[in-house]
Every structure is written in structure tokens, then in C-alpha cells.
């Protein structure tokens, strides 16, 4: 079993260049299905979730060429709808985007019920409601979601009771070619939605309002290929910022859009951390001592649920008691059991964790239960005195490129130990 070993207690100093956003790359790569022409996507984070999606496209008939460590060329001229391999698609939440893209281009789609991180119930009813509003029929059969239409899809108003990133993405993908205008109300406003709309408009789509809660999609007759660069990953950036605040030191995250991180930045400042915001960078300076703060996750621009586990871990060492409420995924607190093994004082009731800060914690074997919880385990290990062993790190590799190398470059004593007896060390710089 691959694992990460961390000798904690060393402050972090230096600069981390942030890569492209996984949660943008998934919809943008899926959107390539909508055109038969070639698209080149740059600033792609080659994490395991993205590699899986590219594998699914290739297995369905797309030509996929890796141009560099961050660029990929995709041509979906010969892609076949309803042909994503179950064993691959079942591993990835983002495979649900094949539904909207294939329905939009071919009028039919079928995908095995998607997997992804286990962070609580993740239904697809809003997605199906959106497809039906456009005139498609949806069924769940033999563990697959099947969507089809016998006539042209028609633009309509789609209203979501609750903001959903995935359902907003699928509504956009399915309506790009629909006749007339589709209005998506109570749409998600996340930067990844804006990225998808900008990419599709560069291919010839007519989408306005992305980044607001009302998005209008005027159907077009065809899309062409284009070259597009994915926006920076605000969650990767936020993870290094929170790590620096927790462990102490001075870390600058570069190649970012600071606006995307406002909710995280504001909470760090409220906790008493020194934060400097530049035009495309943020510097976090910390002595490892800070105040307790309360957090409640909300859709963007609120505090992201994808930063909840990392921030909760930071608050385990705060002066005072914090309350963390997850309004998006109420049961996203499995990682708390791991933290309490180290001596952290956290109790969870319903969708709220009450965290009583302690000065320091010891070490314990830590397991990653999901992607962001995995990043939280690394932060806990970096702060704990002594050696920690982290397992289940395939979860971390779903969404972080070179996390071990990046922390090592900041001065952490961290190494990746590969299975099969072979040990690969990254150089701990101090
Ligand atoms: C996406 C992100 C994930 C992030 C989440 C919230 C990707 C690949 N994943 O997940 O990292 O944590 O947004 O920012 O981009 N819901 C329903 N019915 C539906 C769809 C959603 O009830 O059909 C509910 C969910 O249970 C949840 C809320 O809506 O409570 C928001 O979920 P959603 O925004 O759809 O999350 P994902 O798109 O799955």
C-alpha cells in the first residue's frame, strides 16, 4: 500500500505554483464531446480523476493526445454515445458530465451511476430534472442513468431548489444546441462554471450570466474547436495557505486568482493570520498561533465545502473553541475520527463540528477517507510532533498534483513510500 510519511513540526517557507482547477478541467474536457473538431486544453492538472476521464473518452472513440505534463489535445469526431466503460466511469463523479455532453450532441446518453469521493449522499435528481425540462426522458436502469430524446431538445427555464455545481454544468452542456433559450435559475456561481461557459463561448456557444445565479444559454447550430487554458485551482491554493497558517512559516501561492479565495482569506485574517493579497498571488505568514473562528460552508462565493476538512484541521490548534457547519454535505466529517486519534478535541453533532483547540497533538496512523480529508491528514501530520504515516493516499492523488514534492520544497520532512517494497524519497530540504 502506498503511503506518505511525515515528520511534523517543521515550519513551511517558500513559494508554490498552483496548477489548473480539477473541477474546471472535468467539465471542460467533457464539453469537448460537443464538437467534432479538435480542442487543445492547457493548464490541465494531470491528477488521477482527469486521467480517468481522458481514458473514458479514449475508450469511447475520442482521439486523446497528451501534449505535455499540462496540455492535452482532444478530438471527439468519432466518439460513440452510451459507450463509456462501466469500470472506469463508476470511479468518477465527473463521469455524470458525459450525460449532458452526449445528450447535447447525440440526443442520447447512458452512464453507470457515478462514483467519486464518499462525502455523503450525492443524488442526481436535479440533473435529471434539468434534462427533462429540455424535453429528454430519463430512466435509471440496471445501475445506469439513461437519457434520450426523440425530438430536438428545446430551451426552457430550469429552476434548482438548491444550488448544484454538477447540475448547473449538465444543464449548460445539454442546452448548448437546444432550440431557443434555456434559462438556468439559482445556478451555481463557482469559478468552474465560468470557466466552462468561457470555453464553450470560445467554441461558438452563446452563454451569458455565468458567475451569476441566472445563466442564459441560446442554442447554436454548431461548435468548433479551440485552444483554452483552465483557470487556477482555488482549492489547491487554499490547501497550501491553510497548511502554512497551521504549521507556521511564510508561504506564497502563485498563479492564482485571489478573488476566488476571498472567503478563505477572510477567515484566515479573522483567525489572526497575516495575509498579503497581490494581483496573482497570496502570502500567508503565521507563527502557528491563532484564534478560533466559526465557519459555515455555502455555495460560492461562500466558504467552500472543499476547504472544510483542511480548515477544521487548522482549528484543532486554535486558541478557543470553533464551530464548523457543513451546509453542503452535512456528513462530511468522517475525517474527524482520524484527528481525534492524534489528540485533537472535536465532537460532531448533526452537520456541525465543535472544535476545542489544543496546543499540540501527537502522532497516529492516519487514513484518507476522501480527497480533501486526505489533504487535511497531511496538514495534521505536518503540525503534529513526530512521525505520522498516512494511508489511502490514492484519494489525495485524485485532486493534487505532486503534493509531496510541493510540501518538501517548502521545507517539510515528507516522503512518499511506494508499494512493492520500493521506496521513493522526495528530498526533505531541512
Ligand atoms: C461539486 C464538486 C465537489 C464540491 C461540490 C460542492 C466536482 C467534480 N465536484 O460536486 O468537489 O464539493 O461541487 O461545491 O466539481 N444535490 C442534490 N441533487 C442533485 C445534485 C446535488 O440534492 O441532483 C445536492 C447535494 O447532495 C449537495 C448539494 O446539492 O447537498 C450540492 O451538490 P453539488 O454542487 O451538485 O456537488 P457536485 O457537483 O457533486
Short mmCIF file of C-alpha atoms and ligand atoms in Angstrom, two decimals:
data_model
loop_
_atom_site.label_atom_id
_atom_site.label_comp_id
_atom_site.label_asym_id
_atom_site.label_seq_id
_atom_site.Cartn_x
_atom_site.Cartn_y
_atom_site.Cartn_z
CA UNK A 1 0.00 0.00 0.00
CA UNK A 2 1.41 3.43 -0.95
CA UNK A 3 1.75 5.82 1.96
CA UNK A 4 3.02 9.25 2.93
CA UNK A 5 5.35 9.59 5.92
CA UNK A 6 5.65 12.97 7.58
CA UNK A 7 7.99 14.09 10.35
CA UNK A 8 5.95 17.01 11.62
CA UNK A 9 6.72 20.21 13.41
CA UNK A 10 8.80 22.00 10.75
CA UNK A 11 7.66 25.42 9.54
CA UNK A 12 7.00 25.95 5.83
CA UNK A 13 8.83 28.59 3.80
CA UNK A 14 8.74 29.35 0.08
CA UNK A 15 6.53 29.61 -2.99
CA UNK A 16 4.11 27.10 -4.51
CA UNK A 17 2.93 27.44 -8.12
CA UNK A 18 -0.71 26.42 -8.31
CA UNK A 19 -1.98 24.28 -11.19
CA UNK A 20 -5.25 24.21 -13.11
CA UNK A 21 -8.52 23.53 -11.34
CA UNK A 22 -9.60 19.87 -11.40
CA UNK A 23 -13.25 20.82 -11.02
CA UNK A 24 -12.99 23.05 -14.12
CA UNK A 25 -10.99 20.59 -16.17
CA UNK A 26 -13.62 17.85 -15.70
CA UNK A 27 -16.50 19.83 -17.29
CA UNK A 28 -14.31 21.49 -19.93
CA UNK A 29 -12.86 18.15 -21.08
CA UNK A 30 -16.37 16.65 -21.09
CA UNK A 31 -17.57 19.63 -23.16
CA UNK A 32 -15.09 18.67 -25.91
CA UNK A 33 -17.63 15.93 -26.74
CA UNK A 34 -19.96 18.66 -28.06
CA UNK A 35 -17.77 19.34 -31.12
CA UNK A 36 -16.27 17.07 -33.77
CA UNK A 37 -13.34 19.48 -34.09
CA UNK A 38 -10.04 19.42 -32.22
CA UNK A 39 -9.67 21.19 -28.87
CA UNK A 40 -6.40 21.80 -27.05
CA UNK A 41 -6.75 22.27 -23.31
CA UNK A 42 -3.84 23.81 -21.39
CA UNK A 43 -3.12 24.12 -17.66
CA UNK A 44 -4.74 20.71 -17.07
CA UNK A 45 -3.91 19.18 -13.67
CA UNK A 46 -2.92 15.60 -14.55
CA UNK A 47 -4.44 14.11 -11.40
CA UNK A 48 -5.95 10.64 -11.39
CA UNK A 49 -9.54 11.91 -11.85
CA UNK A 50 -8.53 13.74 -15.04
CA UNK A 51 -6.52 10.77 -16.36
CA UNK A 52 -9.58 8.60 -15.75
CA UNK A 53 -11.86 10.96 -17.70
CA UNK A 54 -9.39 11.07 -20.61
CA UNK A 55 -9.26 7.27 -20.56
CA UNK A 56 -13.06 7.13 -20.68
CA UNK A 57 -13.16 9.47 -23.71
CA UNK A 58 -10.46 7.45 -25.49
CA UNK A 59 -12.28 4.18 -24.78
CA UNK A 60 -15.47 5.73 -26.25
CA UNK A 61 -13.76 6.60 -29.55
CA UNK A 62 -12.16 10.04 -28.96
CA UNK A 63 -8.61 10.78 -30.04
CA UNK A 64 -6.73 11.91 -26.97
CA UNK A 65 -3.13 13.07 -27.24
CA UNK A 66 -1.12 14.20 -24.22
CA UNK A 67 0.98 17.13 -25.49
CA UNK A 68 2.83 17.93 -22.25
CA UNK A 69 2.50 17.49 -18.50
CA UNK A 70 -0.31 20.08 -18.53
CA UNK A 71 -1.72 20.08 -22.11
CA UNK A 72 -3.99 17.66 -23.89
CA UNK A 73 -5.42 17.54 -27.42
CA UNK A 74 -8.88 16.02 -27.80
CA UNK A 75 -10.89 15.21 -30.90
CA UNK A 76 -14.34 13.72 -30.35
CA UNK A 77 -15.36 13.37 -34.03
CA UNK A 78 -15.73 9.59 -33.74
CA UNK A 79 -16.87 9.32 -30.14
CA UNK A 80 -19.80 6.97 -29.58
CA UNK A 81 -22.52 7.91 -27.09
CA UNK A 82 -23.53 5.45 -24.35
CA UNK A 83 -20.18 3.68 -24.58
CA UNK A 84 -18.23 4.76 -21.50
CA UNK A 85 -16.76 1.65 -19.84
CA UNK A 86 -18.56 0.93 -16.55
CA UNK A 87 -15.40 0.00 -14.67
CA UNK A 88 -13.87 3.43 -15.40
CA UNK A 89 -16.97 5.66 -15.25
CA UNK A 90 -18.09 4.17 -11.93
CA UNK A 91 -14.95 5.53 -10.24
CA UNK A 92 -15.59 9.17 -11.08
CA UNK A 93 -18.28 11.66 -10.04
CA UNK A 94 -17.36 13.79 -13.06
CA UNK A 95 -18.50 11.00 -15.41
CA UNK A 96 -22.01 12.38 -14.87
CA UNK A 97 -20.96 15.24 -17.21
CA UNK A 98 -20.91 12.71 -20.08
CA UNK A 99 -24.71 12.69 -19.74
CA UNK A 100 -25.17 16.37 -20.56
CA UNK A 101 -22.49 16.41 -23.25
CA UNK A 102 -23.67 13.26 -25.05
CA UNK A 103 -27.33 14.24 -24.76
CA UNK A 104 -26.49 17.68 -26.20
CA UNK A 105 -24.57 16.29 -29.18
CA UNK A 106 -26.28 12.96 -29.91
CA UNK A 107 -29.69 13.15 -28.23
CA UNK A 108 -28.87 10.12 -26.08
CA UNK A 109 -26.57 9.19 -23.21
CA UNK A 110 -26.10 6.41 -20.72
CA UNK A 111 -23.60 6.31 -17.86
CA UNK A 112 -23.23 3.98 -14.91
CA UNK A 113 -24.25 5.69 -11.66
CA UNK A 114 -21.11 7.70 -10.95
CA UNK A 115 -18.72 7.27 -8.04
CA UNK A 116 -16.27 9.82 -6.71
CA UNK A 117 -15.47 10.89 -3.19
CA UNK A 118 -17.58 9.48 -0.40
CA UNK A 119 -18.66 12.71 1.28
CA UNK A 120 -22.30 11.81 1.94
CA UNK A 121 -25.37 11.48 -0.26
CA UNK A 122 -24.78 12.75 -3.80
CA UNK A 123 -28.03 12.30 -5.75
CA UNK A 124 -28.50 13.24 -9.43
CA UNK A 125 -32.19 14.19 -9.30
CA UNK A 126 -31.52 17.84 -10.23
CA UNK A 127 -29.55 16.73 -13.28
CA UNK A 128 -32.44 14.53 -14.43
CA UNK A 129 -34.97 17.28 -13.77
CA UNK A 130 -32.91 19.62 -15.97
CA UNK A 131 -32.69 17.10 -18.83
CA UNK A 132 -36.44 16.52 -18.61
CA UNK A 133 -37.11 20.28 -18.72
CA UNK A 134 -35.30 20.34 -22.07
CA UNK A 135 -37.57 17.55 -23.38
CA UNK A 136 -35.49 14.43 -22.69
CA UNK A 137 -36.64 11.28 -20.92
CA UNK A 138 -34.55 9.89 -18.06
CA UNK A 139 -34.55 6.43 -16.52
CA UNK A 140 -32.40 4.55 -14.08
CA UNK A 141 -31.95 1.01 -15.38
CA UNK A 142 -29.51 -1.68 -14.29
CA UNK A 143 -27.44 0.80 -12.34
CA UNK A 144 -27.19 3.23 -15.27
CA UNK A 145 -28.73 6.63 -15.89
CA UNK A 146 -30.17 6.65 -19.38
CA UNK A 147 -31.25 9.86 -21.06
CA UNK A 148 -32.73 10.18 -24.54
CA UNK A 149 -34.86 12.38 -26.72
CA UNK A 150 -36.72 11.57 -29.90
CA UNK A 151 -37.10 15.23 -30.86
CA UNK A 152 -34.83 18.27 -30.78
CA UNK A 153 -34.13 19.47 -27.26
CA UNK A 154 -35.95 22.74 -26.57
CA UNK A 155 -34.80 25.60 -24.40
CA UNK A 156 -36.78 26.04 -21.19
CA UNK A 157 -36.48 27.55 -17.71
CA UNK A 158 -34.68 25.25 -15.28
CA UNK A 159 -35.00 26.15 -11.60
CA UNK A 160 -32.95 24.42 -8.92
CA UNK A 161 -34.29 24.25 -5.35
CA UNK A 162 -30.69 24.10 -4.13
CA UNK A 163 -27.51 25.33 -5.79
CA UNK A 164 -25.73 22.44 -7.51
CA UNK A 165 -22.43 22.70 -9.37
CA UNK A 166 -22.89 19.42 -11.21
CA UNK A 167 -26.50 20.04 -12.24
CA UNK A 168 -25.59 23.54 -13.49
CA UNK A 169 -22.76 22.05 -15.58
CA UNK A 170 -25.03 19.39 -17.04
CA UNK A 171 -27.76 21.95 -17.82
CA UNK A 172 -25.27 24.06 -19.76
CA UNK A 173 -23.83 21.07 -21.63
CA UNK A 174 -27.27 19.74 -22.60
CA UNK A 175 -28.69 23.11 -23.68
CA UNK A 176 -25.87 24.44 -25.87
CA UNK A 177 -27.58 23.06 -29.02
CA UNK A 178 -31.18 23.19 -27.71
CA UNK A 179 -33.60 25.21 -29.82
CA UNK A 180 -34.33 28.64 -28.34
CA UNK A 181 -33.16 29.92 -24.98
CA UNK A 182 -32.55 28.00 -21.76
CA UNK A 183 -32.63 29.97 -18.53
CA UNK A 184 -30.94 28.30 -15.54
CA UNK A 185 -32.17 29.88 -12.31
CA UNK A 186 -30.49 29.50 -8.91
CA UNK A 187 -27.44 28.38 -10.89
CA UNK A 188 -24.10 27.66 -9.22
CA UNK A 189 -21.70 30.65 -9.40
CA UNK A 190 -18.44 28.76 -8.88
CA UNK A 191 -15.40 29.77 -10.96
CA UNK A 192 -15.57 26.38 -12.67
CA UNK A 193 -18.98 27.29 -14.11
CA UNK A 194 -17.49 30.49 -15.52
CA UNK A 195 -14.56 28.50 -16.95
CA UNK A 196 -16.93 26.10 -18.70
CA UNK A 197 -19.00 28.94 -20.18
CA UNK A 198 -15.93 30.86 -21.38
CA UNK A 199 -14.56 27.69 -23.01
CA UNK A 200 -17.87 26.90 -24.72
CA UNK A 201 -18.28 30.51 -25.92
CA UNK A 202 -14.76 30.30 -27.38
CA UNK A 203 -16.06 27.26 -29.31
CA UNK A 204 -19.03 29.29 -30.64
CA UNK A 205 -21.69 28.81 -27.94
CA UNK A 206 -23.90 31.67 -26.74
CA UNK A 207 -23.89 31.62 -22.93
CA UNK A 208 -24.38 34.70 -20.75
CA UNK A 209 -24.64 35.21 -17.00
CA UNK A 210 -22.12 32.56 -15.88
CA UNK A 211 -20.86 33.62 -12.45
CA UNK A 212 -24.33 34.92 -11.52
CA UNK A 213 -27.31 32.88 -10.37
CA UNK A 214 -29.15 33.25 -13.70
CA UNK A 215 -27.44 31.76 -16.75
CA UNK A 216 -28.91 32.07 -20.26
CA UNK A 217 -27.96 29.65 -23.00
CA UNK A 218 -29.11 30.48 -26.53
CA UNK A 219 -28.96 27.37 -28.67
CA UNK A 220 -26.47 27.42 -31.57
CA UNK A 221 -26.26 25.15 -34.60
CA UNK A 222 -22.62 24.11 -34.26
CA UNK A 223 -19.48 24.42 -32.19
CA UNK A 224 -15.90 24.48 -33.41
CA UNK A 225 -12.62 23.56 -31.71
CA UNK A 226 -10.43 25.99 -29.79
CA UNK A 227 -7.39 26.22 -27.52
CA UNK A 228 -8.22 27.01 -23.91
CA UNK A 229 -6.35 27.32 -20.62
CA UNK A 230 -8.02 26.08 -17.40
CA UNK A 231 -8.34 28.57 -14.50
CA UNK A 232 -6.14 28.07 -11.40
CA UNK A 233 -7.26 25.69 -8.68
CA UNK A 234 -8.58 27.72 -5.75
CA UNK A 235 -8.83 24.63 -3.55
CA UNK A 236 -5.23 23.59 -4.17
CA UNK A 237 -4.16 27.17 -3.35
CA UNK A 238 -6.37 27.29 -0.25
CA UNK A 239 -4.92 23.99 0.97
CA UNK A 240 -1.33 25.34 0.94
CA UNK A 241 -2.48 28.61 2.54
CA UNK A 242 -4.20 26.77 5.40
CA UNK A 243 -1.22 24.42 5.79
CA UNK A 244 1.10 27.41 6.20
CA UNK A 245 -1.26 29.01 8.72
CA UNK A 246 -1.47 25.78 10.73
CA UNK A 247 2.16 24.73 10.71
CA UNK A 248 3.69 28.21 10.75
CA UNK A 249 6.16 29.88 8.37
CA UNK A 250 5.71 32.05 5.30
CA UNK A 251 4.25 30.62 2.09
CA UNK A 252 3.26 32.35 -1.14
CA UNK A 253 0.85 30.68 -3.55
CA UNK A 254 1.30 31.97 -7.11
CA UNK A 255 -0.53 31.69 -10.47
CA UNK A 256 -3.88 32.19 -8.75
CA UNK A 257 -6.93 34.45 -8.94
CA UNK A 258 -7.06 35.86 -5.36
CA UNK A 259 -10.73 36.87 -5.77
CA UNK A 260 -11.67 33.16 -5.88
CA UNK A 261 -10.15 32.71 -2.42
CA UNK A 262 -11.79 35.65 -0.64
CA UNK A 263 -13.86 33.56 1.76
CA UNK A 264 -10.81 31.52 2.82
CA UNK A 265 -8.57 34.59 3.05
CA UNK A 266 -11.13 36.43 5.19
CA UNK A 267 -11.38 33.52 7.63
CA UNK A 268 -7.58 33.32 7.94
CA UNK A 269 -7.47 37.06 8.69
CA UNK A 270 -10.31 36.67 11.23
CA UNK A 271 -8.22 33.98 12.94
CA UNK A 272 -5.36 36.48 13.24
CA UNK A 273 -3.16 35.13 10.45
CA UNK A 274 -1.10 37.62 8.47
CA UNK A 275 -2.25 37.51 4.83
CA UNK A 276 -0.97 39.65 1.94
CA UNK A 277 -3.04 39.62 -1.24
CA UNK A 278 -1.36 40.51 -4.55
CA UNK A 279 -2.73 40.56 -8.09
CA UNK A 280 -1.95 36.89 -8.80
CA UNK A 281 -0.52 35.65 -5.51
CA UNK A 282 -1.32 35.42 -1.79
CA UNK A 283 1.27 35.22 1.01
CA UNK A 284 0.37 33.65 4.35
CA UNK A 285 2.60 34.26 7.34
CA UNK A 286 1.96 32.51 10.65
CA UNK A 287 3.68 31.69 13.92
CA UNK A 288 1.32 28.73 14.35
CA UNK A 289 -0.77 30.54 16.99
CA UNK A 290 -4.19 31.88 16.02
CA UNK A 291 -7.74 32.40 17.26
CA UNK A 292 -10.76 30.10 16.96
CA UNK A 293 -13.30 31.11 14.28
CA UNK A 294 -16.68 29.76 13.20
CA UNK A 295 -17.29 28.51 9.67
CA UNK A 296 -20.40 27.57 7.73
CA UNK A 297 -19.95 26.22 4.21
CA UNK A 298 -22.05 27.76 1.46
CA UNK A 299 -22.11 27.72 -2.33
CA UNK A 300 -19.60 30.12 -3.93
CA UNK A 301 -18.79 32.87 -3.03
CA UNK A 302 -19.35 31.45 0.47
CA UNK A 303 -16.82 29.29 2.30
CA UNK A 304 -16.25 26.16 0.14
CA UNK A 305 -17.12 22.72 1.47
CA UNK A 306 -13.97 21.54 -0.33
CA UNK A 307 -11.89 23.59 2.18
CA UNK A 308 -13.85 22.46 5.25
CA UNK A 309 -11.68 19.48 6.28
CA UNK A 310 -8.42 21.41 5.89
CA UNK A 311 -9.72 24.42 7.85
CA UNK A 312 -11.25 22.22 10.55
CA UNK A 313 -7.82 20.63 10.99
CA UNK A 314 -6.26 24.07 11.37
CA UNK A 315 -8.84 24.96 14.03
CA UNK A 316 -7.84 21.90 16.10
CA UNK A 317 -4.80 24.00 17.17
CA UNK A 318 -6.58 27.37 17.57
CA UNK A 319 -6.90 29.29 20.83
CA UNK A 320 -10.53 28.78 21.84
CA UNK A 321 -13.49 26.83 20.56
CA UNK A 322 -14.67 26.89 16.93
CA UNK A 323 -17.88 25.68 15.33
CA UNK A 324 -17.75 24.33 11.78
CA UNK A 325 -21.03 23.67 9.99
CA UNK A 326 -21.17 21.96 6.59
CA UNK A 327 -24.38 23.04 4.85
CA UNK A 328 -23.49 21.43 1.51
CA UNK A 329 -22.51 17.90 2.57
CA UNK A 330 -23.81 17.56 6.16
CA UNK A 331 -21.99 14.30 6.88
CA UNK A 332 -18.60 15.38 5.52
CA UNK A 333 -16.92 14.80 8.91
CA UNK A 334 -15.54 11.26 8.66
CA UNK A 335 -12.01 12.66 8.92
CA UNK A 336 -12.71 13.85 12.48
CA UNK A 337 -12.21 10.30 13.83
CA UNK A 338 -8.68 10.38 12.40
CA UNK A 339 -7.93 13.75 14.01
CA UNK A 340 -9.16 12.66 17.43
CA UNK A 341 -6.71 9.73 17.28
CA UNK A 342 -3.91 12.31 17.43
CA UNK A 343 -5.37 14.04 20.48
CA UNK A 344 -7.45 16.71 18.78
CA UNK A 345 -10.62 17.64 20.67
CA UNK A 346 -13.51 17.53 18.18
CA UNK A 347 -17.09 16.38 18.56
CA UNK A 348 -19.66 16.23 15.79
CA UNK A 349 -23.37 16.62 16.13
CA UNK A 350 -25.56 16.63 13.04
CA UNK A 351 -23.79 18.83 10.47
CA UNK A 352 -21.64 20.75 12.97
CA UNK A 353 -18.23 20.02 14.48
CA UNK A 354 -17.31 21.66 17.76
CA UNK A 355 -13.54 22.01 17.89
CA UNK A 356 -11.77 22.85 21.15
CA UNK A 357 -8.28 23.99 20.26
CA UNK A 358 -5.27 22.22 21.77
CA UNK A 359 -1.64 23.40 21.80
CA UNK A 360 -0.24 20.29 20.15
CA UNK A 361 -1.13 16.75 19.15
CA UNK A 362 0.78 13.50 18.96
CA UNK A 363 1.09 11.14 16.02
CA UNK A 364 -1.21 8.33 14.94
CA UNK A 365 -1.64 6.30 11.77
CA UNK A 366 -3.95 8.42 9.59
CA UNK A 367 -6.28 7.22 6.82
CA UNK A 368 -7.64 9.39 3.99
CA UNK A 369 -11.40 8.93 3.61
CA UNK A 370 -11.81 11.33 0.69
CA UNK A 371 -9.79 13.76 -1.39
CA UNK A 372 -9.99 16.89 0.78
CA UNK A 373 -9.94 14.90 4.01
CA UNK A 374 -6.71 13.41 2.66
CA UNK A 375 -5.19 16.88 2.31
CA UNK A 376 -6.36 17.55 5.88
CA UNK A 377 -4.47 14.46 7.07
CA UNK A 378 -1.27 15.84 5.53
CA UNK A 379 -1.83 19.17 7.32
CA UNK A 380 -2.43 17.37 10.64
CA UNK A 381 0.74 15.33 10.19
CA UNK A 382 2.78 18.43 9.29
CA UNK A 383 1.67 20.10 12.54
CA UNK A 384 1.99 17.04 14.83
CA UNK A 385 5.30 16.41 16.58
CA UNK A 386 6.96 13.17 15.41
CA UNK A 387 6.42 10.74 12.54
CA UNK A 388 2.95 10.11 11.06
CA UNK A 389 2.04 7.53 8.46
CA UNK A 390 -0.82 8.38 6.09
CA UNK A 391 -2.56 5.64 4.08
CA UNK A 392 -5.35 5.71 1.48
CA UNK A 393 -3.37 8.32 -0.42
CA UNK A 394 -4.92 7.40 -3.79
CA UNK A 395 -7.74 9.71 -2.60
CA UNK A 396 -5.28 12.63 -2.41
CA UNK A 397 -3.94 11.81 -5.87
CA UNK A 398 -7.44 12.32 -7.32
CA UNK A 399 -7.01 16.06 -6.96
CA UNK A 400 -3.48 17.18 -6.01
CA UNK A 401 -0.52 17.13 -8.39
CA UNK A 402 2.80 16.37 -6.63
CA UNK A 403 1.57 17.25 -3.14
CA UNK A 404 4.53 15.50 -1.51
CA UNK A 405 7.09 17.23 -3.75
CA UNK A 406 5.43 20.62 -3.21
CA UNK A 407 5.44 20.35 0.59
CA UNK A 408 9.01 19.01 0.54
CA UNK A 409 10.06 22.06 -1.49
CA UNK A 410 8.56 24.23 1.29
CA UNK A 411 10.81 22.54 3.83
CA UNK A 412 8.53 19.81 5.11
CA UNK A 413 10.07 16.47 6.06
CA UNK A 414 7.71 14.38 3.96
CA UNK A 415 8.17 11.38 1.72
CA UNK A 416 6.12 9.12 -0.49
CA UNK A 417 6.64 5.41 0.09
CA UNK A 418 5.53 3.32 -2.84
CA UNK A 419 4.18 -0.21 -2.60
CA UNK A 420 6.13 -3.33 -3.70
CA UNK A 421 8.98 -2.59 -1.33
CA UNK A 422 10.41 0.19 -3.50
CA UNK A 423 10.77 3.43 -1.64
CA UNK A 424 10.79 6.76 -3.40
CA UNK A 425 12.01 9.61 -1.25
CA UNK A 426 11.49 13.22 -2.05
CA UNK A 427 14.25 15.34 -0.64
CA UNK A 428 13.27 16.94 2.61
CA UNK A 429 15.08 20.25 2.42
CA UNK A 430 15.60 20.64 6.13
C1 LIG B 1 -19.08 19.55 -6.92
C2 LIG B 1 -17.60 19.32 -6.76
C3 LIG B 1 -17.25 18.99 -5.32
C4 LIG B 1 -17.81 20.05 -4.38
C5 LIG B 1 -19.29 20.30 -4.63
C6 LIG B 1 -19.84 21.47 -3.85
C7 LIG B 1 -16.89 18.45 -8.89
C8 LIG B 1 -16.46 17.26 -9.68
N1 LIG B 1 -17.22 18.21 -7.62
O1 LIG B 1 -19.73 18.32 -6.59
O2 LIG B 1 -15.83 18.95 -5.22
O3 LIG B 1 -17.64 19.60 -3.05
O4 LIG B 1 -19.50 20.59 -6.03
O5 LIG B 1 -19.11 22.61 -4.13
O6 LIG B 1 -16.93 19.57 -9.37
N2 LIG B 1 -27.73 17.74 -4.82
C9 LIG B 1 -28.97 17.15 -4.87
N3 LIG B 1 -29.39 16.65 -6.07
C10 LIG B 1 -28.62 16.70 -7.21
C11 LIG B 1 -27.36 17.31 -7.13
C12 LIG B 1 -26.93 17.82 -5.92
O7 LIG B 1 -29.69 17.09 -3.88
O8 LIG B 1 -29.06 16.23 -8.26
C13 LIG B 1 -27.26 18.30 -3.53
C14 LIG B 1 -26.02 17.57 -2.98
O9 LIG B 1 -26.38 16.45 -2.21
C15 LIG B 1 -25.38 18.65 -2.15
C16 LIG B 1 -25.67 19.94 -2.93
O10 LIG B 1 -26.79 19.62 -3.78
O11 LIG B 1 -26.00 18.75 -0.90
C17 LIG B 1 -24.55 20.46 -3.76
O12 LIG B 1 -24.01 19.43 -4.55
P1 LIG B 1 -23.32 19.72 -5.95
O13 LIG B 1 -22.95 21.17 -6.04
O14 LIG B 1 -24.16 19.15 -7.02
O15 LIG B 1 -21.98 18.88 -5.84
P2 LIG B 1 -21.25 18.10 -7.00
O16 LIG B 1 -21.50 18.77 -8.30
O17 LIG B 1 -21.49 16.65 -6.87
#
